[in-house]
Short mmCIF file of C-alpha atoms in Angstrom, two decimals:
data_model
loop_
_atom_site.label_atom_id
_atom_site.label_comp_id
_atom_site.label_asym_id
_atom_site.label_seq_id
_atom_site.Cartn_x
_atom_site.Cartn_y
_atom_site.Cartn_z
CA MET L 1 31.60 123.47 122.62
CA SER L 2 32.51 120.05 124.06
CA GLU L 3 35.38 117.95 122.70
CA ILE L 4 32.90 115.49 121.15
CA GLN L 5 30.91 118.29 119.49
CA ALA L 6 34.12 119.79 118.12
CA SER L 7 35.13 116.41 116.73
CA ASP L 8 31.70 115.93 115.09
CA ALA L 9 31.89 119.37 113.50
CA GLU L 10 35.39 118.66 112.19
CA ASN L 11 34.30 115.33 110.67
CA ARG L 12 31.24 116.94 109.08
CA THR L 13 33.37 119.67 107.51
CA LYS L 14 35.77 117.03 106.20
CA CYS L 15 32.93 115.04 104.65
CA ILE L 16 31.55 118.14 102.96
CA LYS L 17 34.96 118.98 101.49
CA GLU L 18 35.38 115.41 100.20
CA GLY L 19 31.94 115.42 98.59
CA LYS L 20 30.63 112.73 100.94
CA MET L 21 27.61 114.72 102.08
CA SER L 22 26.03 118.06 101.57
CA HIS L 23 25.43 120.73 104.21
CA SER L 24 21.90 119.32 104.53
CA GLY L 25 23.26 115.96 105.66
CA LYS L 26 22.38 114.13 102.46
CA LEU L 27 24.80 111.75 100.75
CA GLY L 28 27.49 113.26 98.52
CA PHE L 29 28.52 111.77 95.20
CA ARG L 30 31.60 110.00 96.61
CA GLN L 31 29.50 108.34 99.30
CA ILE L 32 26.89 107.31 96.74
CA ALA L 33 29.68 105.87 94.57
CA SER L 34 31.08 104.02 97.58
CA GLN L 35 27.72 102.42 98.39
CA ILE L 36 27.09 101.41 94.78
CA ARG L 37 30.64 100.02 94.51
CA HIS L 38 30.02 97.91 97.60
CA GLU L 39 26.78 96.56 96.14
CA ILE L 40 28.41 95.73 92.80
CA VAL L 41 31.31 93.87 94.43
CA ASN L 42 28.88 91.94 96.63
CA GLY L 43 26.69 90.84 93.73
CA VAL L 44 23.66 93.06 94.21
CA TYR L 45 24.25 94.14 90.62
CA PRO L 46 25.89 91.10 88.92
CA PRO L 47 28.45 91.39 86.08
CA ALA L 48 27.03 91.90 82.57
CA THR L 49 23.63 93.05 83.85
CA VAL L 50 22.01 96.38 83.05
CA PHE L 51 22.42 98.91 85.86
CA PRO L 52 19.40 100.84 87.20
CA ALA L 53 18.69 104.17 85.52
CA GLU L 54 19.78 107.40 87.19
CA PRO L 55 16.22 108.46 88.24
CA VAL L 56 15.84 105.14 90.08
CA LEU L 57 19.18 105.62 91.85
CA ALA L 58 18.36 109.24 92.67
CA GLU L 59 15.16 108.13 94.41
CA LYS L 60 16.97 105.28 96.21
CA TYR L 61 19.67 107.54 97.65
CA GLY L 62 17.52 110.63 98.10
CA ALA L 63 19.87 112.60 95.87
CA SER L 64 19.64 114.74 92.76
CA ARG L 65 20.23 113.19 89.35
CA SER L 66 23.28 115.41 88.87
CA LEU L 67 24.82 114.02 92.06
CA VAL L 68 24.07 110.44 90.98
CA ASN L 69 25.55 111.21 87.57
CA ARG L 70 28.81 112.33 89.20
CA ALA L 71 28.89 109.09 91.21
CA MET L 72 28.34 107.11 88.01
CA GLN L 73 31.24 108.94 86.37
CA VAL L 74 33.50 107.89 89.24
CA LEU L 75 32.45 104.24 88.87
CA ALA L 76 32.83 104.34 85.08
CA ALA L 77 36.36 105.71 85.45
CA GLU L 78 37.14 102.78 87.78
CA GLY L 79 35.86 100.25 85.25
CA MET L 80 32.94 99.15 87.45
CA ILE L 81 30.25 100.17 84.94
CA ARG L 82 30.14 101.18 81.29
CA PRO L 83 27.48 103.28 79.52
CA ARG L 84 26.45 101.79 76.16
CA GLN L 85 24.58 103.70 73.52
CA GLY L 86 20.96 102.57 73.39
CA ARG L 87 21.56 99.75 75.90
CA GLY L 88 21.75 101.55 79.21
CA THR L 89 24.65 101.18 81.63
CA LEU L 90 26.29 97.76 81.89
CA VAL L 91 27.92 96.38 85.04
CA THR L 92 31.46 95.54 83.93
CA TYR L 93 33.00 94.64 87.27
CA ILE L 94 34.47 91.14 87.19
CA PRO L 95 36.13 89.54 90.22
CA PRO L 96 39.88 89.63 89.49
CA MET L 97 41.15 86.34 88.07
CA LEU L 98 44.36 84.77 89.37
CA HIS L 99 47.22 84.74 86.87
CA SER L 100 49.74 82.17 88.10
CA PRO L 101 51.81 79.27 86.72
CA ALA L 102 49.01 76.89 87.78
CA ARG L 103 46.68 78.25 85.07
CA TYR L 104 48.87 76.69 82.38
CA SER L 105 48.58 73.14 83.70
CA ARG L 106 46.83 70.66 81.43
CA GLU L 107 44.17 70.03 84.06
CA ALA L 108 43.37 73.75 84.32
CA ARG L 109 43.31 74.26 80.55
CA GLU L 110 41.28 71.20 79.57
CA GLY L 111 38.94 70.72 82.55
CA SER L 112 35.29 70.28 81.51
CA GLN L 113 36.40 70.52 77.86
CA ALA L 114 37.48 74.15 78.31
CA ARG L 115 39.05 75.90 75.30
CA GLY L 116 42.07 76.96 77.36
CA ALA L 117 42.71 78.57 80.74
CA PHE L 118 40.58 81.66 80.01
CA ASP L 119 37.49 79.52 79.39
CA ALA L 120 37.93 77.68 82.67
CA GLU L 121 38.58 80.88 84.64
CA VAL L 122 35.53 82.70 83.29
CA ARG L 123 33.21 79.74 83.87
CA ALA L 124 34.52 79.50 87.44
CA ILE L 125 33.11 82.98 88.20
CA GLY L 126 29.76 82.14 86.64
CA LEU L 127 30.14 83.94 83.31
CA GLU L 128 30.13 82.73 79.72
CA PRO L 129 33.43 82.83 77.79
CA GLN L 130 33.28 84.11 74.22
CA HIS L 131 35.96 84.20 71.54
CA GLU L 132 36.38 86.43 68.48
CA ILE L 133 39.19 84.84 66.47
CA THR L 134 41.11 85.63 63.30
CA THR L 135 44.18 83.87 61.93
CA GLU L 136 46.69 84.80 59.25
CA LYS L 137 50.19 84.24 57.99
CA ALA L 138 52.19 87.33 58.89
CA VAL L 139 55.52 89.00 59.43
CA PRO L 140 56.05 88.85 63.21
CA PRO L 141 57.20 91.92 65.15
CA ASP L 142 60.93 91.94 65.80
CA ASP L 143 60.63 90.92 69.46
CA VAL L 144 58.38 88.00 68.54
CA ALA L 145 60.68 86.89 65.70
CA GLU L 146 63.65 87.02 68.04
CA ALA L 147 61.88 85.00 70.72
CA LEU L 148 60.86 82.34 68.18
CA GLY L 149 64.29 82.27 66.58
CA LEU L 150 62.91 83.37 63.20
CA PRO L 151 64.54 85.68 60.62
CA ARG L 152 63.20 89.23 60.86
CA GLY L 153 61.11 90.86 58.18
CA GLU L 154 59.80 87.63 56.63
CA GLU L 155 56.31 86.13 56.50
CA ASN L 156 57.32 83.10 58.50
CA ALA L 157 54.76 82.98 61.32
CA LEU L 158 51.11 82.20 61.89
CA VAL L 159 49.27 84.57 64.23
CA ARG L 160 46.05 83.66 66.00
CA ARG L 161 44.36 86.83 67.31
CA ARG L 162 41.59 86.65 69.89
CA ARG L 163 39.33 89.16 71.58
CA LEU L 164 38.13 87.33 74.68
CA LEU L 165 34.89 88.29 76.40
CA ALA L 166 33.06 87.25 79.55
CA SER L 167 29.28 87.35 79.01
CA GLY L 168 29.77 90.15 76.49
CA ILE L 169 32.34 92.11 78.53
CA PRO L 170 35.66 92.46 76.64
CA VAL L 171 38.39 91.20 78.97
CA ARG L 172 41.53 90.41 76.95
CA LEU L 173 43.24 90.87 73.63
CA ASN L 174 45.49 87.92 72.77
CA ALA L 175 47.79 87.30 69.85
CA SER L 176 49.52 83.91 69.67
CA TRP L 177 52.42 83.55 67.25
CA PHE L 178 53.86 80.26 65.98
CA PRO L 179 56.58 79.36 63.46
CA LEU L 180 54.79 78.78 60.17
CA SER L 181 56.81 75.60 59.68
CA ILE L 182 54.91 73.88 62.51
CA ALA L 183 51.54 75.67 62.38
CA GLU L 184 50.66 75.83 58.67
CA GLY L 185 47.82 73.51 57.71
CA THR L 186 46.97 72.61 61.32
CA VAL L 187 44.07 73.28 63.68
CA LEU L 188 45.89 76.45 64.75
CA GLU L 189 44.72 78.05 61.49
CA GLU L 190 41.04 77.54 62.29
CA ALA L 191 39.37 80.86 63.16
CA ALA L 192 37.06 79.33 65.77
CA PRO L 193 37.27 78.22 69.41
CA VAL L 194 37.64 74.54 68.52
CA ILE L 195 40.81 73.66 70.46
CA VAL L 196 40.13 71.93 73.78
CA GLY L 197 42.86 73.06 76.15
CA GLY L 198 43.88 76.00 73.96
CA VAL L 199 46.96 76.44 71.82
CA LYS L 200 49.29 74.63 74.24
CA SER L 201 47.24 71.45 73.92
CA ALA L 202 47.15 71.86 70.13
CA LEU L 203 50.93 72.20 69.98
CA ALA L 204 51.34 69.15 72.22
CA GLU L 205 49.16 67.13 69.83
CA LEU L 206 51.43 68.27 67.01
CA GLY L 207 54.49 66.96 68.86
CA HIS L 208 55.62 70.25 70.42
CA ARG L 209 54.74 69.89 74.09
CA GLN L 210 55.95 72.82 76.14
CA THR L 211 57.84 72.26 79.38
CA GLU L 212 58.96 75.80 80.19
CA ALA L 213 57.58 79.31 79.84
CA THR L 214 58.72 82.83 80.61
CA GLU L 215 56.62 85.97 81.00
CA ARG L 216 57.39 89.66 80.94
CA ILE L 217 54.68 91.90 82.36
CA ILE L 218 54.47 95.64 81.79
CA VAL L 219 51.93 98.13 83.12
CA ARG L 220 51.12 100.86 80.59
CA PRO L 221 48.29 102.97 79.12
CA PRO L 222 46.34 101.32 76.30
CA THR L 223 46.68 102.41 72.70
CA ASP L 224 43.58 103.97 71.18
CA ALA L 225 42.87 100.74 69.29
CA GLU L 226 43.23 98.67 72.46
CA ALA L 227 40.97 101.02 74.44
CA ASP L 228 38.31 100.74 71.71
CA ALA L 229 38.56 96.94 71.54
CA LEU L 230 38.43 96.56 75.32
CA GLU L 231 35.78 99.30 75.61
CA ILE L 232 37.68 101.12 78.35
CA SER L 233 38.73 104.70 78.96
CA PRO L 234 42.16 105.61 77.50
CA GLU L 235 43.04 106.77 81.01
CA ARG L 236 42.86 103.21 82.36
CA THR L 237 46.01 101.11 82.71
CA VAL L 238 46.51 97.71 81.10
CA LEU L 239 48.80 94.77 81.72
CA ASP L 240 50.91 93.83 78.70
CA ILE L 241 52.04 90.19 79.07
CA PHE L 242 54.69 88.71 76.74
CA HIS L 243 54.61 84.92 77.15
CA VAL L 244 57.13 82.55 75.52
CA GLY L 245 56.60 78.78 75.62
CA LYS L 246 59.47 76.34 74.99
CA THR L 247 59.80 72.59 74.49
CA ALA L 248 62.10 70.32 76.50
CA GLU L 249 64.71 70.84 73.79
CA GLY L 250 64.65 74.58 74.46
CA ARG L 251 62.86 75.52 71.22
CA ALA L 252 60.40 78.40 71.46
CA VAL L 253 57.19 77.32 69.69
CA GLU L 254 54.73 79.94 70.97
CA VAL L 255 54.72 83.62 71.78
CA THR L 256 51.43 84.93 73.15
CA THR L 257 50.90 88.59 73.91
CA THR L 258 48.03 89.54 76.21
CA VAL L 259 46.60 93.00 76.86
CA THR L 260 44.01 93.26 79.64
CA PRO L 261 42.72 96.00 81.96
CA ALA L 262 44.92 95.84 85.05
CA HIS L 263 42.01 95.48 87.48
CA TYR L 264 40.95 92.15 85.93
CA LEU L 265 44.02 90.19 87.08
CA ILE L 266 45.88 89.25 90.24
CA ILE L 267 49.47 88.27 89.42
CA GLU L 268 50.95 85.50 91.53
CA ASN L 269 54.31 83.82 90.93
CA SER L 270 56.35 81.22 92.73
CA PHE L 271 60.09 80.74 92.29
CA PRO L 272 63.03 79.07 94.05
CA LEU L 273 65.28 81.05 96.34
CA THR L 274 69.02 80.43 96.56
#
């Protein structure tokens, strides 16, 4: 056996072991998954569209339905697609959105009458932002109360909860907390996406313009409730962002917590070096 033949045999054995192809030379489930992944990322199957049925894919790749099913399981575990009862399989891949200080600028939040940075970011990738909003007066968690400088254990905050979707794909869970003394009876209590520029613009209109913010970002598994709301596998990881906005006087007027599947964001920060 020549050196080239030996190398070919070794590569073939490796592919078989990795599930990339069968002994007959046909595609394996990992290779099918790789090709479908490439097509999804490159827009052959756009976000929020219904994915072809398994028999169609089996014919396309010359593979058995069981092999295609295994490939689909790989892609579902990655968050690329999501089976939905009675609705087929939905493409849930979204190009990662940049999370940086620039997203909080007034121009970014209010451009084209956007209802905050999320609206602008989702429209920029060609999808339709959607908001599911509830508001209530509540006792804030201890870490939120501490950040806002509020007494613990008292109903002294307004919370504005949002499930944010992109063309029907759940993307983020937000909860924005404000001292009740500045939020009660204002537009912040409206359970609808009516605030151009989002909550920061609303607070600025109320005389509480923010000039500084801090964020703490943690990577963790989702809770069962979060996994259900985001329609993801409990095995996925999420980013947990704790954002505190302060006025020029140093008063914290907003705490927003964000939970989002980790693959939907690219985190970018800039900071001075001394």
